[in-house]
Coordinates of C-alpha atoms in Angstrom, one line a residue:
M817 CA 16.9 -77.9 -7.3
I818 CA 15.5 -74.8 -9.2
E819 CA 11.9 -75.4 -10.2
K820 CA 11.5 -76.3 -13.7
R821 CA 9.0 -73.4 -14.6
I822 CA 11.7 -70.9 -13.2
V823 CA 14.3 -72.4 -15.6
R824 CA 11.9 -72.4 -18.5
N825 CA 10.9 -68.8 -17.8
V826 CA 14.5 -67.6 -17.5
C827 CA 15.5 -69.3 -20.8
K828 CA 12.6 -68.0 -22.7
K829 CA 13.3 -64.6 -21.6
L830 CA 17.0 -65.0 -22.9
S831 CA 16.0 -66.4 -25.9
E832 CA 14.1 -63.1 -26.4
A833 CA 16.9 -60.9 -25.3
Q834 CA 15.0 -59.7 -22.5
S835 CA 16.2 -58.9 -19.1
V836 CA 16.2 -61.2 -16.2
F837 CA 15.6 -60.7 -12.6
Q838 CA 14.9 -63.8 -10.7
K839 CA 14.5 -64.4 -7.0
L840 CA 15.8 -67.9 -6.0
P841 CA 15.3 -70.2 -3.1
K842 CA 16.4 -69.1 0.3
D843 CA 16.7 -65.3 -0.8
G844 CA 19.1 -66.2 -3.7
V845 CA 18.9 -63.7 -6.6
M846 CA 20.0 -63.9 -10.2
Y847 CA 20.2 -60.9 -12.5
I848 CA 21.1 -60.8 -16.2
E849 CA 20.4 -57.3 -17.7
K850 CA 20.9 -58.3 -21.3
L851 CA 21.9 -61.1 -23.5
L852 CA 25.5 -61.6 -22.2
P853 CA 27.7 -64.7 -22.8
Y854 CA 28.8 -65.0 -18.9
I855 CA 27.7 -65.0 -15.6
C856 CA 29.4 -64.4 -12.3
V857 CA 28.4 -66.8 -9.5
F858 CA 29.0 -66.9 -5.8
R859 CA 27.7 -69.6 -3.7
Y860 CA 27.6 -68.8 0.2
K861 CA 27.5 -70.6 3.4
R862 CA 26.4 -67.6 5.2
E863 CA 25.3 -64.4 3.7
D864 CA 28.3 -61.9 2.8
A865 CA 27.1 -58.7 1.5
H866 CA 30.5 -57.3 0.7
F867 CA 31.7 -60.1 -1.1
A868 CA 28.2 -60.2 -2.9
G869 CA 28.6 -56.7 -3.8
L870 CA 31.8 -57.4 -5.8
L871 CA 29.7 -59.5 -8.2
K872 CA 26.6 -57.2 -8.2
T873 CA 28.8 -54.6 -10.0
Q874 CA 28.3 -56.8 -13.1
A875 CA 25.4 -57.0 -15.6
S876 CA 25.3 -60.8 -15.2
Y877 CA 25.5 -62.4 -11.8
L878 CA 24.0 -65.3 -9.6
V879 CA 24.2 -65.2 -5.7
V880 CA 22.7 -68.1 -3.8
E881 CA 23.1 -70.2 -0.6
D882 CA 25.4 -73.1 -1.4
T883 CA 22.7 -75.6 -0.3
V884 CA 20.7 -74.7 -3.6
D885 CA 21.3 -76.9 -6.5
I886 CA 21.8 -74.5 -9.5
S887 CA 23.5 -76.8 -11.9
K888 CA 20.6 -77.4 -14.2
L889 CA 19.8 -73.6 -14.1
L890 CA 23.1 -72.8 -15.4
E891 CA 23.3 -75.7 -17.8
E892 CA 20.1 -74.4 -19.6
I893 CA 21.2 -70.9 -19.6
S894 CA 24.7 -71.9 -21.2
S895 CA 22.7 -73.8 -23.8
T896 CA 20.2 -71.1 -24.6
V897 CA 22.9 -68.2 -24.8
S898 CA 25.2 -70.5 -26.7
Q899 CA 22.9 -71.1 -29.5
K900 CA 22.8 -67.3 -30.0
L901 CA 26.4 -66.4 -29.2
N902 CA 28.3 -69.6 -29.7
A903 CA 29.9 -69.8 -26.1
F904 CA 29.2 -69.1 -22.7
L905 CA 31.5 -68.1 -19.5
I906 CA 30.8 -69.2 -16.0
L907 CA 32.8 -67.3 -13.5
E908 CA 32.5 -68.8 -9.8
F909 CA 34.2 -66.5 -7.1
W910 CA 34.6 -67.2 -3.4
P911 CA 36.3 -65.4 -0.6
V912 CA 39.5 -66.6 1.0
R913 CA 40.0 -65.4 4.6
K914 CA 43.6 -65.9 6.1
D915 CA 45.7 -63.7 7.8
H916 CA 47.7 -61.6 5.6
Q917 CA 46.5 -63.9 2.6
A918 CA 46.9 -61.5 -0.6
E919 CA 46.8 -64.2 -3.2
F920 CA 44.3 -64.5 -6.1
E921 CA 44.2 -68.2 -7.3
I922 CA 42.7 -68.7 -10.9
F923 CA 41.6 -72.3 -11.5
C924 CA 41.1 -72.9 -15.2
P925 CA 41.6 -75.7 -18.0
E926 CA 44.9 -75.8 -19.7
N927 CA 45.2 -73.7 -23.0
K928 CA 41.5 -72.7 -23.0
A929 CA 40.6 -69.2 -23.3
P930 CA 44.3 -67.7 -22.6
A931 CA 43.3 -64.2 -23.4
T932 CA 40.4 -64.4 -20.6
V933 CA 42.7 -65.9 -18.2
A934 CA 45.4 -63.3 -18.9
A935 CA 42.9 -60.3 -18.6
L936 CA 42.1 -61.8 -15.1
Q937 CA 45.5 -62.2 -14.1
Q938 CA 46.6 -58.7 -15.3
G939 CA 43.5 -57.0 -13.6
F940 CA 44.2 -58.7 -10.1
E941 CA 47.7 -58.0 -10.5
S942 CA 47.0 -54.2 -10.9
I943 CA 45.5 -54.4 -7.3
R944 CA 49.2 -54.1 -6.3
D945 CA 48.8 -50.1 -6.9
I946 CA 46.4 -50.1 -3.7
Y947 CA 47.9 -53.3 -1.9
P948 CA 51.5 -54.1 -2.8
N949 CA 51.8 -57.7 -1.5
T950 CA 49.0 -58.8 -3.9
S951 CA 50.0 -61.9 -6.1
V952 CA 48.0 -64.1 -8.6
T953 CA 48.5 -67.8 -9.2
I954 CA 47.2 -69.8 -12.1
T955 CA 46.3 -73.4 -11.4
N956 CA 45.4 -75.5 -14.4
R957 CA 42.9 -78.4 -13.2
F958 CA 39.5 -80.0 -13.6
E959 CA 38.3 -78.9 -10.2
R960 CA 37.5 -75.2 -10.4
H961 CA 35.2 -74.7 -7.4
P962 CA 35.6 -74.3 -3.6
E963 CA 36.9 -77.3 -1.9
R964 CA 33.8 -77.8 0.4
L965 CA 31.3 -77.8 -2.5
E966 CA 30.3 -79.9 -5.5
P967 CA 31.1 -78.5 -9.0
L968 CA 28.7 -76.1 -10.5
M969 CA 28.7 -78.4 -13.5
A970 CA 30.5 -81.5 -14.7
I971 CA 32.9 -81.0 -17.3
D972 CA 31.1 -83.1 -19.9
E973 CA 27.9 -81.3 -19.1
S974 CA 29.8 -77.7 -19.6
K975 CA 31.0 -79.0 -22.9
E976 CA 27.8 -80.1 -24.2
S977 CA 26.2 -76.8 -23.0
G978 CA 28.8 -74.7 -24.8
S979 CA 30.3 -73.2 -21.6
L980 CA 33.6 -72.5 -20.0
L981 CA 34.1 -72.7 -16.2
I982 CA 36.7 -70.8 -14.4
G983 CA 37.1 -70.5 -10.6
V984 CA 38.8 -67.5 -8.6
A985 CA 39.6 -67.6 -5.0
V986 CA 39.6 -63.9 -3.9
P987 CA 41.6 -62.6 -0.9
A988 CA 39.2 -60.8 1.3
L989 CA 41.8 -57.9 1.6
Y990 CA 39.2 -55.5 2.7
Q991 CA 38.3 -57.1 5.8
N992 CA 40.0 -57.5 9.3
I993 CA 39.3 -61.0 10.2
E994 CA 40.3 -60.7 13.9
E995 CA 37.9 -57.6 14.8
E996 CA 35.4 -58.5 12.0
E997 CA 35.5 -55.0 10.5
V998 CA 35.4 -53.7 7.0
Y999 CA 38.2 -51.1 5.8
S1000 CA 35.5 -49.1 4.0
L1001 CA 37.7 -46.7 2.0
F1002 CA 40.0 -49.6 0.6
Y1003 CA 36.8 -51.6 -0.1
R1004 CA 35.6 -48.9 -2.7
K1005 CA 38.9 -48.9 -4.5
F1006 CA 39.0 -52.8 -4.5
F1007 CA 35.4 -52.9 -5.7
S1008 CA 36.2 -50.6 -8.6
R1009 CA 39.3 -52.7 -9.8
F1010 CA 37.5 -55.8 -9.4
S1011 CA 34.6 -54.7 -11.4
E1012 CA 36.6 -53.7 -14.3
T1013 CA 38.7 -56.7 -14.1
I1014 CA 35.9 -59.1 -14.6
K1015 CA 34.4 -56.9 -17.6
R1016 CA 37.7 -56.8 -19.3
A1017 CA 38.2 -60.5 -18.9
A1018 CA 34.6 -61.3 -19.8
Y1019 CA 35.1 -59.1 -23.0
E1020 CA 38.2 -61.0 -24.0
F1021 CA 36.2 -64.3 -23.8
I1022 CA 33.4 -62.7 -26.0
R1023 CA 35.8 -61.3 -28.4
V1024 CA 37.7 -64.5 -29.2
Q1025 CA 35.2 -67.2 -28.4
T1026 CA 31.6 -65.9 -29.4
S1027 CA 29.8 -64.0 -32.2
N1028 CA 30.7 -60.7 -30.6
P1029 CA 27.9 -58.2 -30.5
F1030 CA 29.9 -55.6 -28.3
D1031 CA 32.4 -53.0 -29.8
H1032 CA 33.9 -52.2 -26.2
Y1033 CA 34.3 -54.0 -22.9
L1034 CA 32.5 -51.0 -21.2
M1035 CA 29.4 -52.0 -23.1
L1036 CA 29.2 -55.0 -20.8
G1037 CA 28.4 -52.6 -18.0
K1038 CA 24.9 -52.2 -16.4
T1039 CA 22.5 -49.8 -18.4
H1040 CA 19.6 -49.8 -16.0
L1041 CA 19.8 -47.6 -13.0
D1042 CA 18.1 -49.4 -10.1
R1043 CA 15.7 -47.7 -7.5
V1044 CA 18.5 -47.1 -5.0
T1045 CA 20.7 -45.5 -7.4
L1046 CA 18.0 -43.1 -8.8
K1047 CA 16.8 -42.1 -5.6
A1048 CA 20.4 -41.3 -4.3
D1049 CA 21.0 -39.4 -7.3
A1050 CA 17.7 -37.3 -7.3
E1051 CA 18.1 -36.3 -3.7
L1052 CA 21.6 -35.3 -4.1
A1053 CA 20.6 -33.2 -7.1
K1054 CA 17.9 -31.6 -5.1
I1055 CA 20.2 -30.6 -2.5
S1056 CA 22.7 -29.3 -4.9
E1057 CA 20.2 -27.3 -6.9
G1058 CA 18.6 -25.9 -3.7
M1059 CA 22.2 -24.6 -2.6
K1060 CA 22.5 -21.7 -5.1
F1061 CA 25.8 -21.2 -4.0
L1062 CA 27.2 -18.6 -6.2
L1063 CA 24.0 -16.4 -5.7
R1064 CA 24.6 -16.8 -2.1
T1065 CA 28.4 -15.9 -2.0
T1066 CA 28.0 -12.9 -4.7
P1067 CA 27.5 -9.3 -3.3
V1068 CA 24.2 -7.8 -3.9
N1069 CA 25.8 -4.2 -3.6
S1070 CA 28.8 -4.4 -5.7
T1071 CA 27.9 -1.5 -8.0
P1072 CA 27.2 1.0 -5.1
E1073 CA 30.6 -0.2 -3.4
W1074 CA 32.3 0.5 -6.7
K1075 CA 31.2 4.1 -6.4
K1076 CA 32.0 4.3 -2.8
F1077 CA 35.6 2.8 -3.4
K1078 CA 36.3 5.2 -6.3
K1079 CA 35.0 8.1 -3.9
N1080 CA 37.4 7.1 -1.2
N1081 CA 40.3 7.1 -3.8
F1082 CA 40.8 3.4 -3.4
L1083 CA 42.0 3.5 0.1
K1084 CA 39.0 1.9 2.1
T1085 CA 38.1 -1.7 1.7
P1086 CA 34.7 -2.1 0.2
S1087 CA 31.9 -3.6 2.5
F1088 CA 30.0 -6.1 0.7
N1089 CA 26.4 -7.4 1.6
Y1090 CA 24.9 -10.8 0.6
R1091 CA 21.6 -12.5 0.3
L1092 CA 20.3 -14.1 3.5
I1093 CA 20.9 -17.9 3.5
A1094 CA 17.4 -19.6 3.6
L1095 CA 18.7 -23.0 4.4
D1096 CA 20.1 -24.7 7.5
P1097 CA 23.6 -26.1 6.7
E1098 CA 23.6 -28.4 9.4
K1099 CA 20.2 -30.0 8.4
K1100 CA 21.3 -30.2 5.0
K1101 CA 24.5 -32.1 5.9
R1102 CA 22.3 -34.6 7.8
E1103 CA 20.3 -35.3 4.7
L1104 CA 23.4 -35.6 2.7
Y1105 CA 24.6 -38.5 4.8
A1106 CA 21.2 -39.9 5.2
L1107 CA 21.3 -40.8 1.2
P1108 CA 21.8 -44.4 0.4
I1109 CA 25.0 -43.9 -1.6
D1110 CA 26.6 -46.9 0.4
Q1111 CA 23.9 -49.0 -1.4
V1112 CA 24.7 -48.0 -5.0
T1113 CA 26.4 -51.1 -6.7
D1114 CA 27.7 -49.5 -9.8
P1115 CA 31.2 -48.3 -9.0
T1116 CA 31.4 -45.6 -11.4
I1117 CA 28.0 -44.0 -10.4
S1118 CA 28.9 -44.7 -6.5
F1119 CA 32.2 -42.7 -7.1
I1120 CA 30.3 -39.7 -8.8
L1121 CA 27.8 -39.5 -5.9
R1122 CA 30.4 -39.5 -3.1
D1123 CA 32.6 -37.1 -4.9
K1124 CA 29.6 -34.7 -5.3
R1125 CA 28.5 -35.1 -1.7
L1126 CA 31.8 -34.3 -0.5
E1127 CA 31.9 -31.1 -2.6
I1128 CA 28.3 -30.1 -1.4
E1129 CA 29.4 -30.6 2.2
K1130 CA 32.3 -28.1 1.8
Q1131 CA 30.1 -25.6 0.2
L1132 CA 27.6 -25.9 3.2
T1133 CA 30.4 -25.3 5.5
M1134 CA 31.5 -22.4 3.4
L1135 CA 28.0 -20.7 3.7
E1136 CA 28.3 -21.3 7.4
E1137 CA 31.8 -19.5 7.4
R1138 CA 30.8 -16.8 4.8
G1139 CA 32.6 -13.6 5.8
T1140 CA 35.4 -15.4 7.5
D1141 CA 39.2 -16.7 6.7
N1142 CA 37.7 -20.2 7.0
F1143 CA 35.5 -19.5 4.0
R1144 CA 38.8 -19.0 1.9
F1145 CA 40.7 -21.9 3.1
I1146 CA 37.9 -24.3 2.4
G1147 CA 37.3 -22.7 -0.9
E1148 CA 41.0 -23.5 -1.6
S1149 CA 40.4 -27.3 -0.9
L1150 CA 37.2 -27.3 -3.1
Y1151 CA 38.7 -25.7 -6.2
G1152 CA 42.3 -27.0 -5.9
K1153 CA 45.7 -25.4 -5.9
I1154 CA 46.4 -22.7 -8.8
E1155 CA 49.2 -24.8 -10.3
D1156 CA 52.5 -23.1 -11.8
H1157 CA 51.7 -23.8 -15.3
I1158 CA 48.5 -21.7 -14.9
I1159 CA 50.2 -18.7 -13.3
E1160 CA 52.8 -18.9 -16.0
A1161 CA 50.2 -18.8 -18.8
A1162 CA 48.5 -15.9 -17.0
L1163 CA 51.8 -13.9 -16.9
A1164 CA 52.7 -14.9 -20.6
I1165 CA 49.3 -13.3 -21.7
L1166 CA 49.8 -10.1 -19.6
K1167 CA 53.4 -9.9 -20.8
Q1168 CA 52.5 -10.2 -24.4
Y1169 CA 49.5 -7.8 -24.1
P1170 CA 50.5 -5.4 -21.3
K1171 CA 47.7 -3.0 -22.1
G1172 CA 44.0 -3.6 -22.9
D1173 CA 42.6 -2.3 -26.2
D1174 CA 40.9 1.0 -26.3
R1175 CA 37.1 0.4 -27.0
K1176 CA 35.9 3.7 -26.4
D1177 CA 34.9 4.1 -30.3
M1178 CA 33.2 0.7 -30.3
R1179 CA 29.3 0.5 -30.4
R1180 CA 28.1 -0.8 -27.1
F1181 CA 24.8 -2.8 -26.3
N1182 CA 23.2 -2.1 -22.9
C1183 CA 21.2 -4.9 -21.1
H1184 CA 18.1 -4.7 -23.1
E1185 CA 20.0 -4.7 -26.5
F1186 CA 21.9 -7.8 -25.5
A1187 CA 18.8 -9.6 -24.5
E1188 CA 17.4 -8.8 -27.9
Q1189 CA 20.3 -10.4 -29.6
A1190 CA 20.1 -13.4 -27.4
K1191 CA 16.4 -14.1 -28.1
Q1192 CA 17.3 -16.0 -31.3
D1193 CA 19.5 -18.4 -29.9
M1194 CA 17.5 -19.1 -26.7
A1195 CA 14.5 -19.8 -29.1
Y1196 CA 16.6 -22.2 -31.1
Y1197 CA 17.6 -24.3 -28.1
Q1198 CA 14.0 -24.1 -26.7
E1199 CA 12.8 -25.7 -29.8
R1200 CA 15.1 -28.7 -29.2
F1201 CA 14.3 -28.9 -25.5
P1202 CA 10.6 -28.3 -25.5
D1203 CA 10.2 -29.9 -21.9
I1204 CA 12.7 -27.3 -20.3
K1205 CA 11.7 -23.9 -19.9
L1206 CA 14.6 -21.5 -21.0
S1207 CA 14.2 -17.9 -19.9
M1208 CA 16.1 -14.5 -19.5
E1209 CA 15.6 -11.9 -16.8
I1210 CA 17.1 -8.5 -16.5
R1211 CA 17.7 -7.9 -12.6
K1212 CA 19.2 -5.4 -10.2
D1213 CA 20.8 -8.0 -7.8
V1214 CA 23.4 -9.7 -10.1
A1215 CA 26.7 -8.4 -11.2
G1216 CA 27.4 -8.7 -15.0
I1217 CA 25.8 -11.7 -16.4
M1218 CA 25.3 -15.3 -15.0
V1219 CA 23.4 -18.4 -15.7
S1220 CA 21.2 -20.3 -13.1
K1221 CA 20.0 -23.7 -14.3
S1222 CA 18.1 -22.8 -17.7
E1223 CA 17.7 -19.2 -16.9
L1224 CA 20.0 -16.2 -18.1
L1225 CA 20.3 -13.5 -15.6
I1226 CA 21.4 -10.0 -17.0
S1227 CA 22.4 -7.0 -14.5
D1228 CA 20.4 -3.9 -15.3
Q1229 CA 23.7 -2.1 -15.3
F1230 CA 25.3 -4.7 -18.0
S1231 CA 26.9 -3.4 -21.1
L1232 CA 29.4 -4.9 -23.6
D1233 CA 31.0 -4.1 -27.0
Q1234 CA 28.8 -5.1 -29.9
S1235 CA 31.9 -7.4 -31.3
R1236 CA 31.5 -9.2 -28.2
C1237 CA 27.9 -10.1 -28.2
D1238 CA 28.1 -13.3 -30.3
A1239 CA 30.8 -14.7 -28.1
L1240 CA 28.9 -14.1 -24.9
I1241 CA 26.1 -15.7 -26.3
Q1242 CA 27.8 -18.6 -27.2
H1243 CA 29.4 -18.7 -23.9
E1244 CA 26.3 -18.4 -21.6
I1245 CA 23.7 -20.1 -24.0
A1246 CA 25.3 -22.5 -26.1
T1247 CA 27.6 -23.8 -23.3
H1248 CA 26.1 -23.4 -19.9
I1249 CA 22.5 -23.5 -20.9
L1250 CA 23.0 -26.0 -23.5
T1251 CA 24.9 -28.4 -21.2
Y1252 CA 22.5 -27.9 -18.5
C1253 CA 19.7 -29.0 -21.0
N1254 CA 21.6 -31.8 -22.2
G1255 CA 22.3 -32.9 -18.7
K1256 CA 18.7 -32.4 -17.8
S1257 CA 17.9 -34.9 -20.6
Q1258 CA 20.0 -37.6 -19.1
P1259 CA 18.7 -40.2 -16.6
L1260 CA 21.3 -39.3 -14.2
K1261 CA 20.5 -36.1 -12.5
Q1262 CA 24.1 -35.2 -11.6
M1263 CA 24.6 -34.5 -15.5
Y1264 CA 22.8 -31.3 -15.0
A1265 CA 23.2 -30.5 -11.1
G1266 CA 27.0 -30.9 -11.9
F1267 CA 29.8 -33.1 -10.9
S1268 CA 32.2 -32.1 -8.4
G1269 CA 34.5 -29.4 -9.7
Y1270 CA 32.5 -29.1 -12.9
D1271 CA 33.2 -25.3 -13.0
Q1272 CA 36.5 -25.6 -14.6
L1273 CA 35.6 -27.6 -17.5
Q1274 CA 32.5 -25.6 -18.0
E1275 CA 34.3 -22.4 -18.1
G1276 CA 37.0 -23.7 -20.2
L1277 CA 34.6 -24.9 -22.7
A1278 CA 32.7 -21.7 -22.7
V1279 CA 35.9 -19.6 -23.3
L1280 CA 36.7 -21.9 -26.1
A1281 CA 33.4 -21.2 -27.7
E1282 CA 34.4 -17.4 -27.5
Y1283 CA 37.7 -18.2 -29.4
L1284 CA 35.9 -20.3 -32.0
V1285 CA 33.3 -17.8 -32.9
D1286 CA 36.2 -15.2 -33.3
G1287 CA 34.9 -13.0 -30.1
L1288 CA 37.9 -13.6 -27.8
T1289 CA 39.6 -10.2 -27.4
V1290 CA 42.7 -8.8 -25.8
N1291 CA 40.5 -7.6 -22.9
R1292 CA 38.6 -10.6 -22.5
M1293 CA 42.1 -12.7 -22.3
R1294 CA 43.6 -10.1 -20.0
T1295 CA 40.8 -10.4 -17.7
L1296 CA 41.1 -14.2 -17.3
A1297 CA 44.7 -13.8 -16.6
G1298 CA 44.0 -10.9 -14.2
R1299 CA 41.8 -13.4 -12.3
V1300 CA 44.6 -15.9 -12.0
V1301 CA 46.8 -13.2 -10.7
A1302 CA 44.5 -11.9 -8.2
A1303 CA 43.6 -15.4 -6.8
E1304 CA 47.3 -16.1 -6.4
S1305 CA 47.6 -12.7 -4.6
M1306 CA 44.8 -13.4 -2.3
V1307 CA 46.2 -17.0 -1.5
K1308 CA 49.6 -15.5 -0.7
G1309 CA 48.0 -13.1 1.8
A1310 CA 47.4 -9.8 0.0
N1311 CA 44.5 -7.8 1.1
F1312 CA 41.8 -6.3 -1.1
I1313 CA 43.5 -3.1 -1.7
A1314 CA 46.9 -4.5 -2.4
T1315 CA 45.5 -6.9 -5.0
F1316 CA 43.5 -4.2 -6.7
D1317 CA 46.8 -2.0 -6.7
R1318 CA 48.7 -4.8 -8.2
L1319 CA 46.2 -5.3 -11.2
R1320 CA 45.8 -1.5 -11.7
T1321 CA 49.7 -0.6 -11.6
E1322 CA 51.6 -3.7 -12.4
H1323 CA 49.3 -4.8 -15.2
N1324 CA 47.6 -1.9 -16.4
F1325 CA 44.0 -2.8 -15.8
T1326 CA 41.6 0.2 -15.6
E1327 CA 40.3 1.1 -12.0
K1328 CA 36.7 -0.4 -12.8
T1329 CA 38.1 -3.6 -14.3
A1330 CA 40.6 -4.0 -11.4
Y1331 CA 37.9 -3.5 -8.9
Y1332 CA 35.5 -6.1 -10.4
I1333 CA 38.2 -8.7 -11.0
T1334 CA 39.3 -8.2 -7.2
M1335 CA 35.6 -8.1 -6.0
R1336 CA 35.0 -11.6 -7.3
I1337 CA 38.2 -13.1 -5.8
Y1338 CA 37.5 -11.5 -2.4
R1339 CA 33.7 -12.1 -2.2
G1340 CA 32.3 -14.1 0.7
G1341 CA 35.7 -13.9 2.5
G1342 CA 37.9 -15.2 -0.5
L1343 CA 36.8 -17.3 -3.5
V1344 CA 39.6 -18.6 -5.6
K1345 CA 37.1 -20.0 -8.1
D1346 CA 37.9 -17.6 -11.0
F1347 CA 41.1 -19.1 -11.7
V1348 CA 39.4 -22.0 -13.2
Y1349 CA 38.4 -20.1 -16.4
L1350 CA 42.0 -20.0 -17.6
A1351 CA 42.9 -23.3 -16.0
G1352 CA 39.8 -24.9 -17.9
L1353 CA 40.7 -23.2 -21.2
L1354 CA 44.1 -24.9 -20.9
N1355 CA 42.8 -28.3 -20.1
V1356 CA 40.2 -28.1 -23.0
M1357 CA 43.0 -27.0 -25.3
G1358 CA 45.2 -29.9 -24.2
Y1359 CA 42.3 -32.6 -24.4
L1360 CA 41.6 -31.4 -28.0
K1361 CA 45.3 -31.5 -29.0
N1362 CA 45.5 -35.2 -27.5
G1363 CA 42.6 -36.2 -29.8
G1364 CA 39.8 -35.7 -27.3
N1365 CA 36.1 -35.9 -28.5
L1366 CA 34.4 -32.3 -28.3
E1367 CA 31.1 -33.9 -28.5
T1368 CA 31.4 -35.8 -25.1
L1369 CA 32.0 -32.7 -23.4
Y1370 CA 28.6 -31.2 -24.1
S1371 CA 27.0 -34.2 -22.5
G1372 CA 26.4 -32.4 -19.2
K1373 CA 28.2 -30.7 -16.5
F1374 CA 31.3 -32.4 -15.3
N1375 CA 35.1 -31.7 -15.1
I1376 CA 37.9 -32.9 -17.5
N1377 CA 39.0 -35.7 -15.1
H1378 CA 35.6 -37.2 -15.4
V1379 CA 35.5 -37.6 -19.0
E1380 CA 36.6 -41.4 -19.0
L1381 CA 33.5 -41.7 -16.8
I1382 CA 31.2 -40.1 -19.2
E1383 CA 32.6 -42.2 -22.1
E1384 CA 32.1 -45.3 -20.0
L1385 CA 28.5 -44.4 -19.3
L1386 CA 27.9 -43.4 -22.9
H1387 CA 29.3 -46.9 -24.0
R1388 CA 27.1 -48.3 -21.6
S1389 CA 24.0 -46.6 -22.9
V1390 CA 23.4 -45.1 -19.6
L1391 CA 23.7 -41.7 -21.1
R1392 CA 22.5 -40.5 -24.4
K1393 CA 24.6 -38.5 -26.9
P1394 CA 24.1 -34.7 -26.6
I1395 CA 22.8 -32.0 -28.7
L1396 CA 25.7 -29.9 -29.8
P1397 CA 26.1 -26.0 -30.2
R1398 CA 24.6 -24.6 -33.4
F1399 CA 27.8 -22.6 -33.9
L1400 CA 29.9 -25.8 -34.5
E1401 CA 28.4 -26.0 -37.9
R1402 CA 29.9 -22.8 -39.1
D1403 CA 32.9 -23.3 -41.6
S1404 CA 34.9 -20.5 -39.7
V1405 CA 34.5 -22.3 -36.5
K1406 CA 35.7 -25.7 -37.9
K1407 CA 38.8 -24.1 -39.2
R1408 CA 39.5 -22.5 -35.8
L1409 CA 38.8 -25.9 -34.0
Q1410 CA 41.4 -27.6 -36.4
K1411 CA 43.9 -25.1 -35.2
V1412 CA 43.3 -26.0 -31.6
R1413 CA 43.6 -29.7 -32.4
N1414 CA 46.9 -29.0 -34.2
G1415 CA 48.1 -27.3 -31.0
L1416 CA 48.2 -23.6 -30.0
K1417 CA 49.9 -21.9 -27.3
I1418 CA 47.6 -19.9 -25.0
T1419 CA 49.0 -16.5 -26.5
E1420 CA 48.4 -17.7 -30.0
L1421 CA 44.6 -17.7 -29.6
L1422 CA 44.6 -13.8 -30.5
A1423 CA 47.1 -14.2 -33.2

């Protein structure tokens, strides 16, 4: 029996809508993060961390040894919550371990909460996607608990306290019983499906049976990030930020090599030099796999952290292999395949615009003039993020212009057409720096360090900004297309000079432009990353055409395939809504944005 003072304290906190973390006898634990009209219960004979982990994905759970009587505690919790929300759902789960047993059995009262039972059934049946032999049986009966145990609560008591009991026997598909081992990769997938199924079922109960305070089932998820999660996230972000991967894979002598390349009539492959690597990749890999990511109980955040860890491991290996063919091969696995529709889009752009615009008569800004123009926007965002230092620096050791965290780095050789100035400011400051600052303002550090593959959406969003402020030119679009063509050329085995010649002769790029496109693709031993600019733009255009929320994309640094995860974390109030770019307030931008939402072909952006 649980002490009366503990029961009173728990109910007092719930009545005041406070969170509850209560230790119970014999190492039991109860967690209720917020006022929720349901709880998941597991009574164990011997500790089972993997099964308990399934319940700990929820924002309301109770895990305890089966000799501890928790009936009075549940009865009082049910009454307390029911007084506020009209009903309470108790879901008891227990593992079933039989050879080749893949049946979920749901024990419930007949014709009570059919929507909840249907959601459980549908969710468990979806596990067939990862385990084809899965089946679900629904059994209507009074006994809804493991056969070896007493019921959590008598039926009459449950009615009086306003609660409904449903029991679920869960096949432990993730375990090899004979050898007592866990199929870890499968467990992670099972873990995620199970978590979502419970939230969906609980939401159906809440929607139908209670005075529903929730607008979406994802709002039932955890809001609080525990100490283990915060530690793993922080350490991963620290390693990621310390990588400076692009700086370490970008030549420091690209301009001098251009001059030599031209002097040699484009017949001798440039020899690029790079910054020394001031880290030990092997040591960093050991740090990566020492992180307690396996202890993160939130399926969504666990996936994000594992995915990012794999990306960092590949980048570390690439640094070890810089200057070799292995650098290119690992990069291809990191950035993905250049899909046919991206190549087709690039060729369509180059066909429609076979020559670049002659910009010789255009007023040009040098690096100092551009920096002067950018100051106003930097100041605007600095006011909105007073705790983050925003800065600009003109340097000799960067090519063109780039962003590092909240710093804008400008080459001392940089110049651009005056008409492109606004577009580049919105690309670099109002996209890259803004999303860094929004991410930095979030509790999850991966939001600014960047999810795995975040470059693609970042660059697509940044190029969209150029279009929206009417700064996307023929030359810019041709450059994006040229990068795709050059990346495909390298992947198919062409050398630096062959790719340079293809850009210059087949697609009419100037010698200097062809050189810099080719340099970016062949740096480090071959980096296909630059195809993601056009790929990302196509992704963003498709996302907006299909009704996607542009605001979500500014929450931090992630890829388009992470949007659902971001929206989940926003629903759960783990993440805050972002500050949006100032340029979105312009009437002309709103009109252009609507055109994208209506659907545009890539070649129509310049029409």
